Short mmCIF file of C-alpha atoms in Angstrom, two decimals:
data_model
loop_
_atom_site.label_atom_id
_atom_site.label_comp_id
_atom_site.label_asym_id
_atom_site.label_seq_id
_atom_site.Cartn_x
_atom_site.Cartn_y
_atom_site.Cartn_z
CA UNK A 103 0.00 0.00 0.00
CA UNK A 104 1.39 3.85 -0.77
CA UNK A 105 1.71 6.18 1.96
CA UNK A 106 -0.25 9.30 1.79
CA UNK A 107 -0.05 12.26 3.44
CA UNK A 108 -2.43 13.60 5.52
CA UNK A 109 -2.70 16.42 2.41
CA UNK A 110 -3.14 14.32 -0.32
CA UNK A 111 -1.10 14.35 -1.89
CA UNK A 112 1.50 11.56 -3.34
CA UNK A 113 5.23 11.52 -1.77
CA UNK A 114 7.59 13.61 -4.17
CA UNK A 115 9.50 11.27 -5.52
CA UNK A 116 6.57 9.34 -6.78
CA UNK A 117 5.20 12.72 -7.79
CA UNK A 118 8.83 13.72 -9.81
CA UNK A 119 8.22 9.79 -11.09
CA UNK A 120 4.87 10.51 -13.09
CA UNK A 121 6.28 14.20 -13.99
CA UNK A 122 8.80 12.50 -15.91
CA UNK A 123 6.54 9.73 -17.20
CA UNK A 124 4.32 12.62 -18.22
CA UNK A 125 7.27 14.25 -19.94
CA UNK A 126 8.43 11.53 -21.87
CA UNK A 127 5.15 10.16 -22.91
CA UNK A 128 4.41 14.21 -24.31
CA UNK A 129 7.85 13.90 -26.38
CA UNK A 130 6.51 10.58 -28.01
CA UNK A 131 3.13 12.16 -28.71
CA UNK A 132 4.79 15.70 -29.55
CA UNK A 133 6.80 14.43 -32.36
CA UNK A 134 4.39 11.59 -33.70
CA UNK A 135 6.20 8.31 -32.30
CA UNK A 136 2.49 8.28 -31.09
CA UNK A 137 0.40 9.15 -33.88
CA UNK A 138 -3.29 10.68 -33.46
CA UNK A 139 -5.55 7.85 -33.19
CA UNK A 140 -3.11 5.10 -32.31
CA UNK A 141 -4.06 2.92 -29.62
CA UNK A 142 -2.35 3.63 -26.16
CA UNK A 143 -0.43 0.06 -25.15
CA UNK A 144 0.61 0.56 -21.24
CA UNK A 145 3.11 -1.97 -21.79
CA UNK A 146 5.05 -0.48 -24.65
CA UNK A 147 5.05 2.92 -22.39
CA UNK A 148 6.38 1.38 -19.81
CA UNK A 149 9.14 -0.21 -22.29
CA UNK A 150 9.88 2.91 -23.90
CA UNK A 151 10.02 5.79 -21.26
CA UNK A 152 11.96 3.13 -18.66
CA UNK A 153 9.65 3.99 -16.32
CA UNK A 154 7.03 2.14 -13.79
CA UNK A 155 4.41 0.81 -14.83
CA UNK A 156 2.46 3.49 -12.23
CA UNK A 157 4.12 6.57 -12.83
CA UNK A 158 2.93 5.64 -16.48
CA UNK A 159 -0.44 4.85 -15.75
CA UNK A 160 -0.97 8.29 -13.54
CA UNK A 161 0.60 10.00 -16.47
CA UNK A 162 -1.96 8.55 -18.91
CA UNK A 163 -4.50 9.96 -16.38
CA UNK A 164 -3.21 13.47 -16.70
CA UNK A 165 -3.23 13.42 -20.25
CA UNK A 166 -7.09 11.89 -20.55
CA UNK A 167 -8.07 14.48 -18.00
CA UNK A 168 -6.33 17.46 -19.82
CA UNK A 169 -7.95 16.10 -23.53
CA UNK A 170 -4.26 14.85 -25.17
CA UNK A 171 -5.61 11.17 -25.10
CA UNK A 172 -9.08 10.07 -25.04
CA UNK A 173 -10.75 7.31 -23.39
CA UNK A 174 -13.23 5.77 -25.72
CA UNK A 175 -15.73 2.38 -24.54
CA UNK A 176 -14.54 -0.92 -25.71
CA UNK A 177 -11.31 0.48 -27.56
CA UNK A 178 -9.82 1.80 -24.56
CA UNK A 179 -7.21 4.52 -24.64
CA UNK A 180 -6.09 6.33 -27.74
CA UNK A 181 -4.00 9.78 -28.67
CA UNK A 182 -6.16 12.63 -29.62
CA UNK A 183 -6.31 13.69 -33.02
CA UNK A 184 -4.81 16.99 -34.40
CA UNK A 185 -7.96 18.94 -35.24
CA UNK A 186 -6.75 21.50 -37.66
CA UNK A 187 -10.04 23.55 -37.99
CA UNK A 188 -10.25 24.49 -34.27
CA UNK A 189 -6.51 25.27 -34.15
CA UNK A 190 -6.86 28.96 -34.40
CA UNK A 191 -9.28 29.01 -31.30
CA UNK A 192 -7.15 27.07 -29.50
CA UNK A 193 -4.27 29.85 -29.68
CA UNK A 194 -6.80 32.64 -29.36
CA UNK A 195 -7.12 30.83 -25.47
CA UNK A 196 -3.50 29.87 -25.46
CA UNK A 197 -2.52 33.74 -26.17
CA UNK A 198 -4.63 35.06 -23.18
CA UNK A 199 -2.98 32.78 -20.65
CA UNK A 200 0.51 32.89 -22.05
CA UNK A 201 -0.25 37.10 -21.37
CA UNK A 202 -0.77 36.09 -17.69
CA UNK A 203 2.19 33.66 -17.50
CA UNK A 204 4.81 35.77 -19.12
CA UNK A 205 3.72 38.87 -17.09
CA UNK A 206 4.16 36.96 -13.89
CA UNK A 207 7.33 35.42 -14.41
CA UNK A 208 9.04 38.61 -15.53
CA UNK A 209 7.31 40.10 -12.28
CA UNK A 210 8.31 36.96 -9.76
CA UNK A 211 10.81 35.00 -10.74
CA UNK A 212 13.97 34.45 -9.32
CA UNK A 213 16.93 35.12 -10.56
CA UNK A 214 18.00 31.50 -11.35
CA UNK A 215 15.44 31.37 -13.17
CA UNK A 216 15.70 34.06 -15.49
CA UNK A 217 19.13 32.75 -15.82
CA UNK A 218 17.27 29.19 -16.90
CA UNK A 219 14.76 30.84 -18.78
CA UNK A 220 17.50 32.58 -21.00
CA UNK A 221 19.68 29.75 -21.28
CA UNK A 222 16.79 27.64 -22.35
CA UNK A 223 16.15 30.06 -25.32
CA UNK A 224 19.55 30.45 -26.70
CA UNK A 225 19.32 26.60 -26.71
CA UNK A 226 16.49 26.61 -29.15
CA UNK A 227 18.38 29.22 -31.18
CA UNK A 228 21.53 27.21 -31.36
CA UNK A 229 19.29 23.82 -32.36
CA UNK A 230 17.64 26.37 -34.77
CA UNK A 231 20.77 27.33 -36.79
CA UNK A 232 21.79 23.83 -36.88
CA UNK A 233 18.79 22.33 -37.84
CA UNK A 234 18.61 20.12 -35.05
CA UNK A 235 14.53 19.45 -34.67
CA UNK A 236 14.70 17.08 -31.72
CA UNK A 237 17.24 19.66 -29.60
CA UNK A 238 14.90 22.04 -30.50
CA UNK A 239 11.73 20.46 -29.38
CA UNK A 240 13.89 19.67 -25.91
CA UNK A 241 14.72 23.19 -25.67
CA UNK A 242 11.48 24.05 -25.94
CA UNK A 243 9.97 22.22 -23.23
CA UNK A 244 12.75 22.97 -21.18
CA UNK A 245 11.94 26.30 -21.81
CA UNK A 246 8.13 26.12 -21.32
CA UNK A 247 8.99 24.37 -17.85
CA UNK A 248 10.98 27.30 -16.24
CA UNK A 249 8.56 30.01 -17.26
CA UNK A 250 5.79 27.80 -15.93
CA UNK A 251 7.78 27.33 -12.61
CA UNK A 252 8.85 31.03 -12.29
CA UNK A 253 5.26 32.46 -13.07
CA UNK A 254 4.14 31.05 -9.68
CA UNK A 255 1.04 30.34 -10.98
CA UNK A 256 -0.15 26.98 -10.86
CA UNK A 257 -3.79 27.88 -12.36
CA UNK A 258 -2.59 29.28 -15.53
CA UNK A 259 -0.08 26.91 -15.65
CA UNK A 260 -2.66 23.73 -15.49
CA UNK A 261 -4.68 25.46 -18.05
CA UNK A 262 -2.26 26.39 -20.45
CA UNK A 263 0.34 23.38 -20.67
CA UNK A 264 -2.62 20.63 -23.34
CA UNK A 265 -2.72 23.73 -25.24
CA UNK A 266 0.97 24.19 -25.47
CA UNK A 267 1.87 20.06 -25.69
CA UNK A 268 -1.54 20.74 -28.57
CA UNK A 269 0.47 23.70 -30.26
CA UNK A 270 3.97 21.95 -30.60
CA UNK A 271 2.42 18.68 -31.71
CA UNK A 272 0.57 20.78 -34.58
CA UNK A 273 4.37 22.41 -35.34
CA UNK A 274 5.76 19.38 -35.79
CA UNK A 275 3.15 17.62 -37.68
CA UNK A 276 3.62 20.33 -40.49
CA UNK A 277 7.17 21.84 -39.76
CA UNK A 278 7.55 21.98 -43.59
CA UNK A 279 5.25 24.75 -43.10
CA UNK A 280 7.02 26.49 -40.66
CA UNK A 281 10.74 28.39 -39.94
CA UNK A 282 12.53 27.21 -37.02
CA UNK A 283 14.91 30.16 -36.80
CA UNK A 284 11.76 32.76 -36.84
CA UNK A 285 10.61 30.98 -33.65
CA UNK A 286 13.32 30.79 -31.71
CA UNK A 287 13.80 34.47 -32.44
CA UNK A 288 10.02 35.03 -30.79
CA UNK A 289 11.49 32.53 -27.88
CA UNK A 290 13.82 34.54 -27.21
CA UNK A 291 12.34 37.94 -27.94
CA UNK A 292 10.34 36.68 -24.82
CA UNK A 293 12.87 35.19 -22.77
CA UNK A 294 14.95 38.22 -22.30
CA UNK A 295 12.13 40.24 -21.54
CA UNK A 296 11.02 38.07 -18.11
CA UNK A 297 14.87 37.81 -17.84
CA UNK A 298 14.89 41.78 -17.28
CA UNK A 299 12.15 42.11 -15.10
CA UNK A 300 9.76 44.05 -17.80
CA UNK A 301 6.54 42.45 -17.49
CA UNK A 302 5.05 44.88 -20.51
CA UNK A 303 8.02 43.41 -22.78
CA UNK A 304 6.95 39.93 -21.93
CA UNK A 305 3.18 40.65 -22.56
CA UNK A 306 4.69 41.75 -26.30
CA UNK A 307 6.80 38.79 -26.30
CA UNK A 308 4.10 36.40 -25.66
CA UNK A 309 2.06 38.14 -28.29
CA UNK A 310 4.53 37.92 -30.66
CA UNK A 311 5.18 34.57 -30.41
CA UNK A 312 1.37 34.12 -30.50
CA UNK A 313 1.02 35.86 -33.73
CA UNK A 314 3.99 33.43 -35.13
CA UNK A 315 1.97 30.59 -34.52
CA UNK A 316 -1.22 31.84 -35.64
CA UNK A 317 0.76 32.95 -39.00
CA UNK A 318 1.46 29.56 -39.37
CA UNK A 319 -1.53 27.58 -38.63
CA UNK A 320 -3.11 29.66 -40.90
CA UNK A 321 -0.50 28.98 -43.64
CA UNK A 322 -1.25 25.33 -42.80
CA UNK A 323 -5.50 25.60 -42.72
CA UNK A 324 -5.15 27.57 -46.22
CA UNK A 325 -3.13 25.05 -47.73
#
């Protein structure tokens, strides 16, 4: 039986065990080693993020409850499917919280963090000039993880992070599309504002790289 506290919540190292199920799992769905629609086998999860099969299953949880895989009767668990149409409504959401987050973080975080947050960005651009998609797309959830953490706020945070795992998973699916040096520029456009402190330079750099998405889903829904 698992101890739990008298709070409720789950011991931290089982807690940092599902966090990096949940991480690993997002990779595999990000960059289509899980394709929309596939069916979700626990035990080839297990196999291929070398983690328990618990941390794997709570994982799985998280991503039903937050819409990234759906539970459907009699064919059990499979990965959402990319719905193109409703893209642009899902950044018109994303934009308003990713306001909120960068605001905060330029406002409270510390400074190892803006130091992270930075260094994190410069990654992407340095993936970005050599064409390096998978250093990228590490960078980049490095990236979204700091901000998330420095922000301080755990509401926008749970609110914003399916749309974000929705957004890169959309990238990637039609990266032909898209130009990796143009956003890791907005990255870091908004990365060195929170970095100074300027919570109005943030707001801008969250709406820039807002509009850079929207530019390109719209490329995509136009064909």
């Amino acid at each position: 039986m698992t101890f739990i506290p008298a709070d409720g919540k789950p011991p931290a190292s089982k807690a940092r065990a599902a966090d990096v199920a949940y991480d690993r799992i997002e990779s595999m769905i990000v960059t289509l080693q899980l394709k929309p629609g596939a069916p979700i086998v626990e035990a080839d999860l297990v196999e291929g993020t070398g983690m328990g099969r618990t941390p794997v299953r709570e994982a799985l949880m998280r991503m039903v409850a937050n819409g990234l895989i759906d539970q459907l009767p009699r064919r059990g668990l499979t990965v959402s499917a990319i719905e193109a149409a409703e893209h642009l409504t899902l950044i018109e959401t994303r934009r308003v919280l990713e306001r909120l987050i960068a605001a905060s973080a330029a406002r409270r975080a510390a400074p190892a963090l803006r130091k992270a947050i930075l260094a994190s960005a410069q990654k992407m651009v340095a993936a970005a000039a050599k064409g390096d998609l998978k250093a990228y797309m590490l960078a980049d959830q490095a990236l979204d993880h700091v901000t998330h953490e420095a922000c301080r706020n755990r509401s926008a945070v749970a609110a914003v992070v399916p749309l974000v795992i929705k957004c890169r998973r959309f990238w990637y699916a039609f990266q032909h599309e898209g130009d990796i040096e143009q956003g890791a520029a907005c990255h870091v456009q908004l990365a060195e504002a929170i970095a100074a402190a300027d919570a109005d330079a943030a707001v801008a750099g969250a709406d820039a790289l807002m509009d850079y998405l929207e530019s390109f889903a719209r490329k995509v829904i136009d064909g």
